[in-house]
XYZ file of C-alpha atoms in Angstrom:
781
model
C -36.118 30.327 -40.594
C -36.066 27.699 -43.391
C -34.544 30.317 -45.708
C -31.813 31.043 -43.162
C -31.118 27.311 -42.746
C -30.875 26.478 -46.461
C -27.117 25.860 -46.184
C -27.756 23.317 -43.425
C -29.912 20.971 -45.499
C -28.096 17.639 -45.990
C -29.463 14.155 -46.851
C -29.876 11.611 -44.051
C -27.882 8.947 -45.908
C -24.591 9.294 -47.776
C -24.295 13.112 -47.781
C -21.935 14.448 -50.447
C -18.687 16.107 -49.450
C -19.891 19.301 -51.155
C -22.989 19.409 -48.881
C -20.867 18.830 -45.792
C -18.380 21.546 -46.772
C -21.241 23.973 -47.551
C -22.675 23.934 -44.030
C -19.234 24.157 -42.442
C -18.478 27.288 -44.442
C -21.862 28.733 -43.344
C -20.745 28.435 -39.698
C -18.462 31.436 -39.929
C -18.942 32.472 -36.309
C -17.984 29.790 -33.797
C -16.943 30.563 -30.245
C -15.178 27.289 -29.582
C -14.436 25.492 -32.842
C -12.475 22.772 -31.077
C -15.505 21.752 -28.997
C -18.283 22.512 -31.515
C -16.722 20.390 -34.257
C -15.288 17.543 -32.172
C -18.316 15.342 -33.083
C -18.127 16.371 -36.733
C -16.276 14.471 -39.431
C -12.864 15.943 -40.262
C -13.091 16.146 -44.051
C -9.363 16.807 -44.495
C -8.410 13.678 -42.511
C -11.149 11.706 -44.247
C -9.844 12.725 -47.676
C -6.316 11.688 -46.670
C -7.662 8.358 -45.350
C -9.599 7.786 -48.580
C -6.438 8.350 -50.605
C -4.565 5.894 -48.380
C -7.323 3.291 -48.855
C -7.189 3.792 -52.624
C -3.427 3.266 -52.505
C -3.860 -0.057 -50.662
C -6.626 -1.109 -53.053
C -4.446 -0.227 -56.038
C -1.607 -2.277 -54.589
C -3.951 -5.239 -54.157
C -5.262 -4.740 -57.694
C -1.695 -4.950 -58.948
C -1.383 -8.187 -56.980
C -4.493 -9.619 -58.574
C -3.632 -8.782 -62.176
C 0.136 -8.493 -62.412
C 0.725 -11.407 -60.001
C 3.339 -10.806 -57.347
C 6.008 -8.747 -59.141
C 5.643 -5.698 -56.882
C 5.934 -7.718 -53.678
C 8.889 -9.727 -55.022
C 10.622 -6.379 -55.452
C 9.696 -5.394 -51.882
C 10.939 -8.736 -50.579
C 14.199 -8.308 -52.501
C 14.730 -4.826 -51.038
C 14.022 -5.882 -47.465
C 12.992 -9.438 -46.696
C 12.121 -8.506 -43.102
C 12.389 -10.694 -40.092
C 11.886 -14.350 -41.049
C 13.728 -15.690 -38.063
C 11.743 -17.268 -35.278
C 12.388 -16.307 -31.680
C 13.905 -18.890 -29.386
C 10.651 -18.985 -27.391
C 8.670 -19.828 -30.569
C 11.136 -22.577 -31.524
C 10.917 -24.035 -28.036
C 7.116 -24.244 -28.418
C 7.516 -26.204 -31.665
C 6.618 -23.496 -34.243
C 8.709 -23.600 -37.428
C 7.578 -20.551 -39.410
C 7.701 -16.830 -38.577
C 4.706 -14.448 -38.590
C 6.191 -12.333 -41.403
C 6.801 -15.375 -43.608
C 3.199 -16.519 -43.085
C 1.929 -13.016 -43.910
C 3.932 -12.989 -47.158
C 2.251 -16.202 -48.393
C -1.152 -14.535 -48.486
C 0.050 -11.030 -49.279
C 1.957 -12.131 -52.396
C -0.477 -14.954 -53.264
C 2.554 -17.083 -54.051
C 1.158 -20.569 -54.761
C 4.626 -21.977 -55.543
C 5.989 -20.759 -52.214
C 3.018 -22.384 -50.510
C 3.584 -25.653 -52.355
C 7.276 -25.573 -51.411
C 6.327 -25.907 -47.724
C 3.782 -28.671 -48.424
C 0.623 -26.649 -49.088
C -1.972 -26.013 -46.400
C -1.045 -29.287 -44.658
C 2.620 -28.206 -44.539
C 1.704 -24.805 -43.090
C -0.507 -26.544 -40.505
C 2.455 -28.677 -39.398
C 4.716 -25.617 -39.164
C 2.201 -23.802 -36.953
C 1.658 -27.001 -34.948
C -2.039 -27.596 -35.566
C -4.251 -30.462 -36.769
C -6.680 -29.541 -39.550
C -9.239 -31.961 -38.074
C -8.846 -31.149 -34.377
C -8.008 -27.445 -34.631
C -6.092 -25.399 -32.059
C -5.812 -26.617 -28.476
C -7.244 -24.153 -25.956
C -4.092 -24.472 -23.844
C -1.981 -23.136 -26.769
C -3.950 -19.929 -27.379
C -1.935 -17.602 -25.134
C 1.363 -18.909 -26.615
C 0.114 -18.369 -30.187
C -0.969 -14.831 -29.328
C 2.512 -14.062 -27.971
C 4.286 -15.485 -31.053
C 1.920 -14.523 -33.900
C -0.013 -11.616 -32.389
C -3.597 -10.804 -31.450
C -6.446 -10.405 -33.921
C -6.973 -6.799 -32.861
C -6.342 -3.525 -34.607
C -4.486 -0.509 -33.300
C -6.925 1.989 -31.849
C -6.483 5.583 -30.851
C -6.002 5.960 -27.074
C -9.089 7.292 -25.315
C -9.007 10.923 -24.192
C -8.658 11.733 -20.503
C -11.024 14.003 -18.534
C -8.399 16.800 -18.425
C -8.293 16.898 -22.230
C -12.017 17.706 -22.221
C -11.364 20.451 -19.615
C -8.704 21.893 -21.920
C -11.125 21.810 -24.887
C -13.762 23.669 -22.842
C -11.198 26.345 -21.916
C -10.559 27.113 -25.614
C -13.803 29.108 -25.751
C -13.026 32.713 -26.792
C -15.824 34.217 -24.680
C -14.664 32.336 -21.587
C -11.123 33.569 -22.223
C -12.495 37.123 -22.528
C -14.416 36.679 -19.250
C -11.255 35.423 -17.522
C -9.351 38.467 -18.782
C -12.224 40.656 -17.507
C -12.006 38.906 -14.114
C -8.259 39.540 -13.842
C -8.629 43.216 -14.859
C -11.591 43.579 -12.472
C -9.459 42.267 -9.597
C -6.572 44.497 -10.644
C -8.756 47.608 -10.697
C -11.217 46.718 -7.893
C -8.725 45.955 -5.112
C -6.901 49.347 -5.271
C -10.132 51.353 -5.632
C -12.634 49.499 -3.428
C -10.241 47.608 -1.158
C -10.583 44.146 0.466
C -12.987 42.353 0.227
C -15.401 44.537 -1.839
C -12.930 44.789 -4.708
C -12.837 40.999 -5.021
C -16.550 40.384 -5.544
C -16.881 41.016 -9.284
C -13.640 39.315 -10.322
C -14.093 36.210 -8.140
C -17.778 35.962 -9.177
C -16.782 35.866 -12.849
C -14.025 33.301 -12.119
C -16.445 30.989 -10.274
C -18.934 31.242 -13.154
C -16.247 30.361 -15.691
C -15.089 27.441 -13.503
C -18.652 26.050 -13.272
C -19.214 26.373 -17.040
C -15.915 24.596 -17.819
C -16.501 21.739 -15.323
C -20.112 21.143 -16.408
C -19.100 21.181 -20.089
C -16.115 18.851 -19.548
C -18.116 16.360 -17.434
C -20.928 16.283 -20.042
C -18.502 15.723 -22.922
C -16.488 13.112 -21.000
C -19.623 11.098 -20.137
C -20.641 11.281 -23.771
C -17.262 9.917 -24.901
C -17.630 7.006 -22.433
C -21.053 6.189 -23.907
C -19.634 6.124 -27.421
C -16.766 3.917 -26.240
C -19.317 1.429 -24.834
C -21.236 1.526 -28.117
C -18.070 0.804 -30.096
C -17.386 -2.240 -27.918
C -20.895 -3.560 -28.628
C -20.473 -3.038 -32.377
C -17.328 -5.167 -32.388
C -18.940 -8.268 -30.885
C -18.704 -10.538 -33.944
C -18.841 -14.304 -33.378
C -17.449 -16.939 -35.771
C -17.451 -20.749 -35.978
C -14.098 -22.476 -35.405
C -12.902 -25.998 -34.658
C -10.965 -26.129 -31.376
C -10.050 -29.159 -29.267
C -11.828 -31.297 -31.870
C -15.172 -29.492 -31.357
C -16.915 -26.885 -33.461
C -17.694 -23.833 -31.342
C -18.410 -20.101 -31.499
C -15.682 -17.645 -30.490
C -15.228 -13.886 -30.713
C -13.423 -12.648 -33.818
C -10.869 -11.010 -31.485
C -9.999 -14.334 -29.827
C -8.928 -15.813 -33.175
C -5.301 -17.047 -33.359
C -2.963 -18.271 -36.090
C -3.731 -21.955 -36.717
C -7.488 -21.695 -36.067
C -9.709 -23.666 -38.472
C -12.575 -21.290 -39.374
C -15.888 -22.371 -40.948
C -17.227 -19.968 -43.584
C -20.696 -19.818 -45.146
C -22.702 -17.372 -47.289
C -22.797 -13.898 -45.758
C -19.871 -14.328 -43.342
C -17.004 -11.883 -43.098
C -13.573 -13.498 -43.448
C -12.098 -12.717 -39.987
C -8.366 -12.815 -40.852
C -5.964 -13.722 -43.675
C -5.772 -17.447 -44.325
C -5.512 -20.440 -46.660
C -8.402 -22.476 -48.092
C -8.618 -26.011 -46.649
C -11.810 -27.457 -48.048
C -15.128 -26.203 -49.435
C -17.639 -25.923 -52.235
C -18.237 -23.112 -54.756
C -16.604 -20.550 -52.438
C -17.060 -17.093 -53.963
C -15.468 -14.111 -52.185
C -16.378 -10.428 -52.558
C -13.057 -8.545 -52.274
C -14.458 -5.106 -53.192
C -13.829 -3.747 -49.681
C -10.096 -4.320 -50.193
C -9.330 -4.295 -53.907
C -12.157 -2.038 -55.119
C -13.075 -4.671 -57.722
C -16.780 -5.540 -57.869
C -16.237 -8.923 -59.555
C -16.268 -11.759 -56.976
C -13.266 -14.108 -56.779
C -13.492 -17.920 -56.698
C -11.375 -19.614 -54.025
C -10.305 -23.259 -54.398
C -7.187 -25.422 -53.937
C -5.343 -23.858 -56.880
C -6.275 -20.305 -55.682
C -6.329 -20.845 -51.914
C -5.707 -17.399 -50.424
C -8.350 -15.551 -48.390
C -8.057 -11.971 -47.149
C -9.518 -10.719 -43.866
C -12.342 -8.187 -44.165
C -13.742 -9.678 -47.393
C -17.227 -11.254 -47.556
C -18.411 -14.738 -48.555
C -20.832 -14.154 -51.438
C -21.610 -17.791 -52.219
C -20.653 -21.301 -51.189
C -19.077 -22.607 -48.012
C -15.680 -23.776 -46.813
C -13.007 -24.027 -44.142
C -9.848 -21.930 -43.870
C -6.625 -22.062 -41.864
C -5.811 -18.700 -40.251
C -2.259 -17.596 -41.111
C -2.182 -13.876 -40.293
C -4.064 -11.851 -37.698
C -4.403 -8.250 -36.542
C -2.262 -5.479 -37.944
C -0.236 -7.803 -40.212
C -3.316 -8.379 -42.430
C -4.192 -6.083 -45.323
C -7.497 -5.366 -43.573
C -5.547 -4.333 -40.477
C -3.663 -1.770 -42.532
C -6.973 -0.441 -43.848
C -8.457 -0.320 -40.342
C -5.790 2.207 -39.361
C -7.338 4.633 -41.840
C -11.041 3.772 -41.537
C -11.421 5.578 -38.219
C -9.873 8.787 -39.526
C -12.149 11.779 -39.946
C -14.982 10.665 -37.649
C -18.542 9.699 -38.522
C -20.925 11.736 -40.639
C -23.080 14.104 -38.632
C -26.836 13.583 -38.715
C -29.190 16.074 -40.468
C -30.620 17.114 -37.083
C -27.141 17.864 -35.752
C -26.416 20.004 -38.821
C -29.743 21.883 -38.489
C -29.068 22.544 -34.801
C -25.574 23.783 -35.638
C -27.280 26.174 -38.042
C -29.756 27.321 -35.390
C -26.909 27.794 -32.883
C -24.943 29.820 -35.453
C -27.892 32.085 -36.353
C -28.744 32.675 -32.671
C -25.044 33.253 -32.026
C -24.899 35.986 -34.656
C -28.043 37.601 -33.214
C -26.582 37.354 -29.682
C -23.297 38.898 -30.819
C -25.141 41.749 -32.509
C -27.183 42.475 -29.353
C -24.042 42.233 -27.192
C -22.261 44.828 -29.353
C -25.336 47.090 -29.355
C -25.660 46.752 -25.558
C -21.994 47.607 -25.009
C -22.179 50.609 -27.374
C -25.439 51.931 -25.818
C -24.094 51.652 -22.247
C -20.749 53.197 -23.197
C -22.279 56.062 -25.204
C -24.792 56.795 -22.390
C -21.953 56.880 -19.852
C -19.897 59.217 -22.073
C -22.921 61.487 -22.602
C -23.504 61.648 -18.824
C -19.854 62.608 -18.267
C -20.101 65.230 -21.001
C -23.286 66.719 -19.516
C -21.558 66.865 -16.103
C -18.504 68.512 -17.770
C -16.451 65.560 -16.497
C -15.359 64.146 -19.868
C -11.691 64.996 -19.318
C -11.454 63.517 -15.819
C -10.934 59.742 -15.804
C -10.261 57.511 -12.830
C -9.945 53.802 -12.046
C -13.647 53.666 -11.102
C -14.531 54.869 -14.620
C -12.360 52.135 -16.116
C -14.079 49.610 -13.851
C -17.516 50.784 -15.040
C -16.523 50.376 -18.711
C -15.079 46.966 -17.866
C -18.403 46.011 -16.277
C -20.194 47.100 -19.443
C -17.834 44.900 -21.476
C -18.435 42.033 -19.022
C -22.190 42.443 -19.467
C -21.822 42.260 -23.264
C -19.674 39.124 -23.042
C -22.181 37.557 -20.613
C -24.959 38.179 -23.149
C -22.920 36.206 -25.704
C -22.342 33.383 -23.209
C -26.049 33.204 -22.343
C -27.476 33.808 -25.819
C -25.266 31.524 -27.912
C -26.393 27.873 -27.490
C -23.039 26.324 -28.392
C -23.862 23.228 -26.334
C -27.161 22.601 -28.138
C -25.780 20.358 -30.951
C -23.688 18.449 -28.416
C -26.670 18.061 -26.082
C -28.673 16.539 -28.936
C -25.773 14.231 -29.800
C -25.703 13.157 -26.158
C -29.462 12.505 -26.175
C -29.107 10.427 -29.367
C -26.282 8.455 -27.745
C -28.532 7.941 -24.720
C -31.277 6.666 -27.056
C -28.764 4.236 -28.580
C -27.866 3.053 -25.080
C -31.548 2.506 -24.188
C -32.100 0.558 -27.400
C -29.076 -1.588 -26.535
C -30.769 -2.534 -23.255
C -33.643 -3.802 -25.445
C -31.127 -5.958 -27.388
C -31.145 -3.527 -30.358
C -27.743 -2.265 -31.499
C -27.826 1.006 -33.475
C -24.789 1.377 -35.712
C -25.434 4.968 -36.835
C -26.668 7.916 -34.781
C -28.792 9.123 -37.712
C -30.947 5.995 -37.395
C -32.117 7.051 -33.885
C -33.183 10.365 -35.334
C -34.805 8.978 -38.497
C -36.584 6.123 -36.697
C -39.306 8.436 -35.413
C -40.039 9.633 -38.953
C -40.584 6.188 -40.515
C -43.812 5.867 -42.527
C -43.316 2.322 -43.840
C -41.640 -0.896 -42.652
C -40.696 -3.663 -45.105
C -40.091 -6.750 -43.019
C -38.721 -10.199 -43.714
C -40.673 -13.166 -42.285
C -38.325 -15.955 -41.206
C -36.308 -15.024 -38.139
C -37.859 -11.548 -37.956
C -41.583 -12.056 -37.402
C -41.073 -15.716 -36.515
C -38.950 -17.341 -33.803
C -36.403 -18.747 -36.273
C -36.554 -22.133 -34.528
C -37.966 -24.460 -37.139
C -39.219 -28.028 -36.816
C -40.631 -30.440 -39.402
C -44.383 -30.563 -38.741
C -45.704 -32.592 -41.713
C -44.257 -34.876 -44.400
C -45.899 -36.078 -47.626
C -44.282 -39.315 -48.870
C -45.484 -42.244 -51.004
C -48.804 -40.465 -51.609
C -49.665 -39.906 -47.934
C -49.314 -36.900 -45.617
C -47.933 -37.702 -42.176
C -47.969 -35.471 -39.108
C -44.628 -35.574 -37.273
C -44.949 -36.215 -33.545
C -41.578 -35.418 -32.030
C -42.419 -37.113 -28.747
C -42.881 -40.452 -30.549
C -39.680 -40.240 -32.595
C -39.767 -41.711 -36.098
C -41.790 -44.827 -35.231
C -44.905 -43.680 -37.103
C -43.051 -43.351 -40.414
C -41.180 -46.646 -39.921
C -44.489 -48.496 -39.823
C -45.883 -46.766 -42.938
C -43.009 -46.958 -45.475
C -40.535 -49.612 -46.556
C -36.877 -49.701 -45.521
C -35.839 -48.767 -49.079
C -38.008 -45.612 -49.043
C -36.646 -44.662 -45.615
C -33.077 -45.234 -46.821
C -33.574 -42.905 -49.844
C -35.223 -40.269 -47.627
C -32.306 -40.336 -45.160
C -29.815 -40.089 -48.042
C -31.676 -37.042 -49.417
C -31.575 -35.426 -45.950
C -28.013 -36.244 -44.821
C -26.127 -35.913 -48.111
C -27.758 -32.677 -49.283
C -27.431 -30.366 -46.280
C -25.446 -27.310 -45.293
C -25.790 -28.085 -41.566
C -23.567 -30.270 -39.418
C -24.033 -32.565 -36.434
C -21.377 -31.674 -33.862
C -20.504 -32.920 -30.382
C -19.570 -30.727 -27.448
C -17.076 -31.629 -24.724
C -19.744 -33.533 -22.801
C -20.479 -35.659 -25.890
C -23.922 -34.120 -26.424
C -24.939 -33.781 -30.081
C -26.241 -30.536 -31.542
C -27.044 -29.320 -35.049
C -25.332 -26.196 -36.415
C -26.573 -24.417 -39.518
C -29.419 -22.322 -40.895
C -32.831 -22.864 -39.238
C -34.390 -24.546 -42.298
C -31.438 -26.874 -42.891
C -31.221 -27.693 -39.178
C -34.940 -28.558 -38.976
C -34.655 -31.128 -41.806
C -31.419 -32.576 -40.398
C -33.016 -32.899 -36.938
C -35.914 -34.757 -38.585
C -33.425 -37.191 -40.164
C -31.889 -37.828 -36.741
C -35.407 -38.289 -35.319
C -35.962 -41.068 -37.881
C -32.950 -42.867 -36.421
C -30.447 -42.004 -39.142
C -26.691 -41.878 -38.484
C -25.291 -38.662 -40.012
C -21.589 -39.523 -39.622
C -21.994 -43.055 -41.011
C -23.887 -41.760 -44.054
C -21.246 -39.115 -44.755
C -18.433 -41.684 -44.564
C -20.272 -44.167 -46.785
C -20.896 -41.704 -49.633
C -18.193 -39.534 -51.194
C -19.361 -35.989 -52.043
C -18.031 -34.907 -55.459
C -19.684 -31.536 -56.027
C -21.983 -29.143 -54.164
C -24.060 -26.238 -55.463
C -25.038 -24.390 -52.238
C -28.443 -22.827 -51.716
C -28.821 -19.189 -52.698
C -31.775 -16.828 -52.820
C -31.835 -16.668 -56.642
C -31.901 -20.404 -57.510
C -33.844 -21.271 -54.320
C -32.392 -24.788 -54.362
C -29.348 -26.761 -53.199
C -27.828 -29.658 -55.145
C -25.128 -32.205 -54.384
C -23.470 -34.958 -56.411
C -22.210 -38.077 -54.606
C -20.458 -41.323 -55.553
C -22.450 -44.382 -54.440
C -20.628 -47.081 -52.418
C -21.411 -49.733 -55.074
C -20.416 -47.538 -58.032
C -22.331 -44.944 -60.025
C -23.308 -41.360 -59.261
C -26.381 -39.877 -57.631
C -27.528 -36.256 -57.490
C -29.734 -34.921 -54.702
C -31.733 -31.701 -54.941
C -33.691 -29.790 -52.304
C -35.450 -26.432 -52.379
C -38.605 -24.412 -53.022
C -41.456 -26.815 -53.762
C -42.681 -25.244 -57.006
C -39.157 -25.144 -58.452
C -38.145 -28.717 -57.510
C -41.496 -30.130 -58.694
C -40.905 -28.789 -62.222
C -37.534 -30.631 -62.253
C -39.173 -34.013 -61.434
C -40.735 -36.427 -63.930
C -40.671 -39.480 -61.611
C -41.759 -40.265 -58.068
C -40.785 -42.815 -55.391
C -43.477 -45.479 -54.952
C -44.315 -47.437 -51.797
C -41.619 -50.032 -52.609
C -38.893 -47.404 -52.990
C -38.707 -47.683 -56.797
C -38.531 -44.716 -59.147
C -41.663 -44.692 -61.342
C -42.881 -42.116 -63.922
C -45.390 -39.540 -62.696
C -48.933 -39.790 -64.007
C -50.719 -36.743 -65.409
C -52.769 -36.303 -62.214
C -49.894 -36.630 -59.731
C -48.294 -33.158 -60.268
C -51.721 -31.566 -59.607
C -52.175 -33.682 -56.464
C -48.717 -32.687 -55.211
C -49.466 -29.001 -55.881
C -52.624 -29.369 -53.819
C -50.582 -30.937 -50.993
C -48.059 -28.059 -51.165
C -50.910 -25.525 -51.112
C -52.607 -27.217 -48.139
C -49.303 -27.256 -46.222
C -48.729 -23.588 -47.053
C -52.242 -22.608 -45.942
C -51.373 -24.053 -42.531
C -48.454 -21.568 -42.389
C -45.885 -24.304 -43.122
C -42.789 -23.609 -45.217
C -42.632 -26.359 -47.856
C -39.581 -27.952 -49.466
C -39.262 -30.855 -51.872
C -36.537 -33.522 -51.699
C -35.532 -35.282 -54.921
C -32.752 -37.456 -56.372
C -31.446 -38.620 -59.742
C -29.171 -41.539 -60.643
C -26.593 -40.502 -63.229
C -24.827 -42.711 -65.745
C -21.104 -42.535 -66.534
C -21.664 -39.859 -69.190
C -21.722 -36.994 -66.622
C -19.473 -34.133 -67.783
C -18.668 -32.935 -64.248
C -19.349 -29.277 -65.059
C -22.765 -28.785 -63.440
C -25.267 -30.897 -61.564
C -28.314 -31.728 -63.765
C -31.513 -29.718 -63.225
C -34.077 -32.092 -64.775
C -35.114 -35.741 -64.755
C -35.310 -36.038 -60.954
C -37.371 -38.435 -58.849
C -39.489 -36.778 -56.145
C -38.930 -38.331 -52.705
C -40.974 -36.200 -50.298
C -42.618 -32.850 -49.580
C -41.621 -31.493 -46.182
C -43.651 -28.909 -44.227
C -41.654 -26.891 -41.706
C -43.235 -24.887 -38.929
C -41.809 -21.639 -37.609
C -44.055 -20.104 -34.916
C -44.717 -16.359 -34.857
C -42.793 -14.513 -32.139
C -44.876 -13.567 -29.091
C -45.829 -9.893 -29.155
C -45.577 -9.479 -32.943
C -49.324 -8.906 -33.428
C -49.362 -6.247 -30.702
C -46.290 -4.544 -32.222
C -47.958 -4.508 -35.662
C -51.114 -2.963 -34.157
C -49.006 -0.277 -32.448
C -47.270 0.569 -35.744
C -50.567 0.730 -37.664
C -52.063 2.978 -34.964
C -49.037 5.292 -35.365
C -49.679 5.534 -39.117
C -46.838 3.236 -40.145
C -47.602 0.769 -42.960
C -46.195 -2.762 -42.562
C -45.299 -4.830 -45.638
C -44.033 -8.427 -45.456
C -41.503 -9.365 -48.161
C -40.336 -12.986 -48.066
C -38.912 -15.720 -50.276
C -41.529 -18.158 -48.988
C -44.542 -19.601 -50.783
C -47.278 -16.956 -51.191
C -49.831 -19.050 -49.269
C -47.458 -19.500 -46.318
C -46.710 -15.775 -46.369
C -50.411 -14.868 -46.430
C -51.186 -17.225 -43.529
C -48.411 -15.725 -41.356
C -49.359 -12.166 -42.418
C -52.980 -12.739 -41.345
C -51.794 -14.201 -38.026
C -49.632 -11.113 -37.435
C -52.365 -8.670 -38.481
C -50.414 -7.394 -41.503
C -52.717 -8.622 -44.287
C -56.140 -6.935 -44.263
C -59.255 -7.381 -46.439
C -58.347 -4.552 -48.820
C -54.625 -5.444 -48.890
C -52.796 -6.995 -51.857
C -50.624 -10.136 -51.754
C -48.375 -10.533 -54.790
C -45.604 -12.870 -55.940
C -42.121 -11.638 -56.831
C -42.284 -12.615 -60.547
C -45.598 -10.712 -60.950
C -44.175 -7.641 -59.215
C -41.083 -7.789 -61.427
C -43.129 -7.805 -64.633
C -45.165 -4.664 -63.794
C -44.597 -1.404 -65.652
C -43.794 1.814 -63.705
C -47.409 3.021 -64.186
C -48.807 -0.240 -62.833
C -46.391 -0.156 -59.903
C -47.586 3.339 -59.021
C -51.152 2.074 -58.662
C -50.470 -1.229 -56.837
C -47.564 -0.410 -54.473
C -49.745 1.477 -51.918
C -51.955 -1.650 -51.630
C -49.142 -4.245 -51.392
C -49.013 -5.816 -47.929
C -47.421 -9.199 -48.725
C -44.872 -10.250 -51.348
C -44.036 -13.959 -51.628
C -41.364 -15.815 -53.612
C -39.348 -12.599 -53.826
C -35.731 -12.237 -54.920
C -33.328 -9.825 -53.145
C -33.728 -7.335 -56.016
C -37.542 -7.415 -55.656
C -37.269 -6.100 -52.099
C -34.677 -3.566 -53.263
C -36.987 -2.430 -56.092
C -39.938 -2.058 -53.698
C -37.902 0.055 -51.259
C -36.511 2.229 -54.074
C -39.990 2.899 -55.508
C -41.497 3.639 -52.094
C -38.812 6.284 -51.567
C -38.795 7.798 -55.062
C -42.489 7.557 -56.075
C -44.187 8.126 -52.723
C -41.512 9.945 -50.657
C -41.874 7.382 -47.879
C -39.327 7.113 -45.044
C -38.656 3.373 -45.296
C -37.368 1.026 -42.589
C -36.270 -2.477 -43.629
C -35.822 -5.456 -41.311
C -33.951 -8.607 -42.271
C -31.479 -11.246 -41.122
C -30.005 -12.807 -44.257
C -27.615 -11.941 -47.077
C -30.622 -11.666 -49.405
C -31.843 -8.673 -47.356
C -28.576 -6.708 -47.698
C -29.440 -4.704 -50.906
C -32.749 -3.479 -49.429
C -31.141 -2.743 -46.033
C -28.525 -0.630 -47.771
C -31.118 1.297 -49.811
C -33.488 1.959 -46.889
C -33.584 5.064 -44.697
C -33.349 2.825 -41.604
C -31.936 -0.705 -41.719
C -32.944 -3.015 -38.871
C -30.686 -6.083 -39.088
C -31.524 -9.017 -36.834
C -28.192 -9.369 -35.051
C -28.349 -12.845 -33.438
C -29.244 -14.735 -36.604
C -28.169 -12.038 -39.074
C -25.171 -12.551 -41.311
C -22.291 -10.079 -41.171
C -23.081 -8.897 -44.730
C -26.570 -7.990 -43.565
C -25.324 -6.271 -40.399
C -22.829 -4.130 -42.279
C -25.201 -3.260 -45.126
C -26.667 -0.211 -43.459
């Protein structure tokens, strides 16, 4: 059988067009092509769509490198509608949707400056950059500037599925047989005997068509529900003066959107404010080099990804007017790739179909020849009547029935339906499957590489211990910050609060009821909440100090730095990040009086011991440090040496309930679990032991050690690796690649951050944690 199915062997991920064409050509005998291939990618449409995408990317590439010459020509040929409707004017809007779209499309900075920059555009679209859009204006904005939705193909009705089922050649042949049978039977056998055969065949055909159409229609409804789930993307916006989460499809022109690392830009817009904002435009322009966005280059395109930094943007264009909207028209063309199981089952159905056809022909020939021989023996070969014709017709009907029964044309579709049902069941368990192939491959997994934070743990972090001024303090949240107030001076507390409030990617926001909440990553939020617990005032601190430059946290540097101007003159840099990295940048320490004093030879060793003891208690450790800078700062980059250590913070993130049991179930099923995290190796080992991942004979290794190993060494140690700490994104990617290539493992990867995206993309099955996961991570697999 394997030899017969050789043409139906395609890879589970990223099958080549040649492989897909090969199996289609092998299916030379198909009863109902329209139905059999309706769940199969249309390679002709897909090729046309790919060419259209390349055209759009080439046009954008021209924009990027040859400025706006092409679009100036387009504007000169037909400027389009720049006039506002009377309704829009009455509402106070002073710029048309097409004019707004041209700002971003042509990247015309001068045209933007001519209307007063981003502030001028905000006035023309009647919005405050601080307060955002008013909820009462949303419906009006959608009428004037459009909805942030893309044109979709209309769903097919039930009768279209009935029509598809009727295209089956064998059913058509049976219907012809039924009509002929009625035509011959009624004159020869009379009423009602002459009706039996013909009506029986008709009823059978009717039942087959209805059952097929109902099955296919239900399947299409399931896929429609799945598509709706896939499109539930939430973004942070400022509306009515409050920061809140809204659906990407509720976005309107004038919305102030908050962007951070890993987010997808939800619509075209203009940069308002931000730090080190780096945008990956490869999905639109085809260029792999990321683009920096700042006040002099303020244009952002929907559908691109935030690779680094953070910022705020003003939405100027939504829906089908965006370049991404034009691409979306083509992305759905051609359908999704079929899974390897679907292809194999198509092959099985085809082979059985050929065997069934052969037996049907043989059966018809044997019956016909036997009948002719009987007539010849009876010397009746020259006498033919309507009853003879009816007998031959019955023989033909029998042959066609054999084809109908023998050929399992519905088998591939039945499997597709069962996979869709599996996707639906997983959705009820809060797991969204983006590709059908994942349902099929999931049962074959032999190895899972899992992230720690937010995957094995609850992702709700709190500061559990703090080491400051030579003493470790346990944080008791019920008692507030009173314990620390009594142990350190006001000057030390002031420096600690500065290090927390100035150097953070999180924000303290108020809801409509005036209740404060912290928005940001779990680690950042935990430290900021601790600052508020100590009685600090976030807003007052931010107003008192002016932020000059920010270097956001990323998974390579493992630190975040910020430069601020002090109220009394001078500059101060704050740095926060992985303990081992920040400690090497410090040569001073804050004493009990709040003064910066040089570190003694013993102090670095003592601090390392503190970090290790925190990590052994399964605490994630970070160091906070600062540096006063003289007037000689060049402004290019924030210094990375000469800092004063303020505190070591230990953050607790409890293991999710049920993780240990899930790990035991996987191990019992023969699936190996490996934890790969950016955390300290001691923290990782402690959590891994708690989860049951790290065993006595298992190996725990750090990312730099793993990186330095030769291919021969990797071959010997990879089977024993159970924990990898202090890993970079490429370390996880390298591990997954080697597991697949060296050991032929079927690898599943779980993760929730941008740093997990390379490994998720490389894996056989990518399990992205949707609630906390970034959009880059979710779309990686």
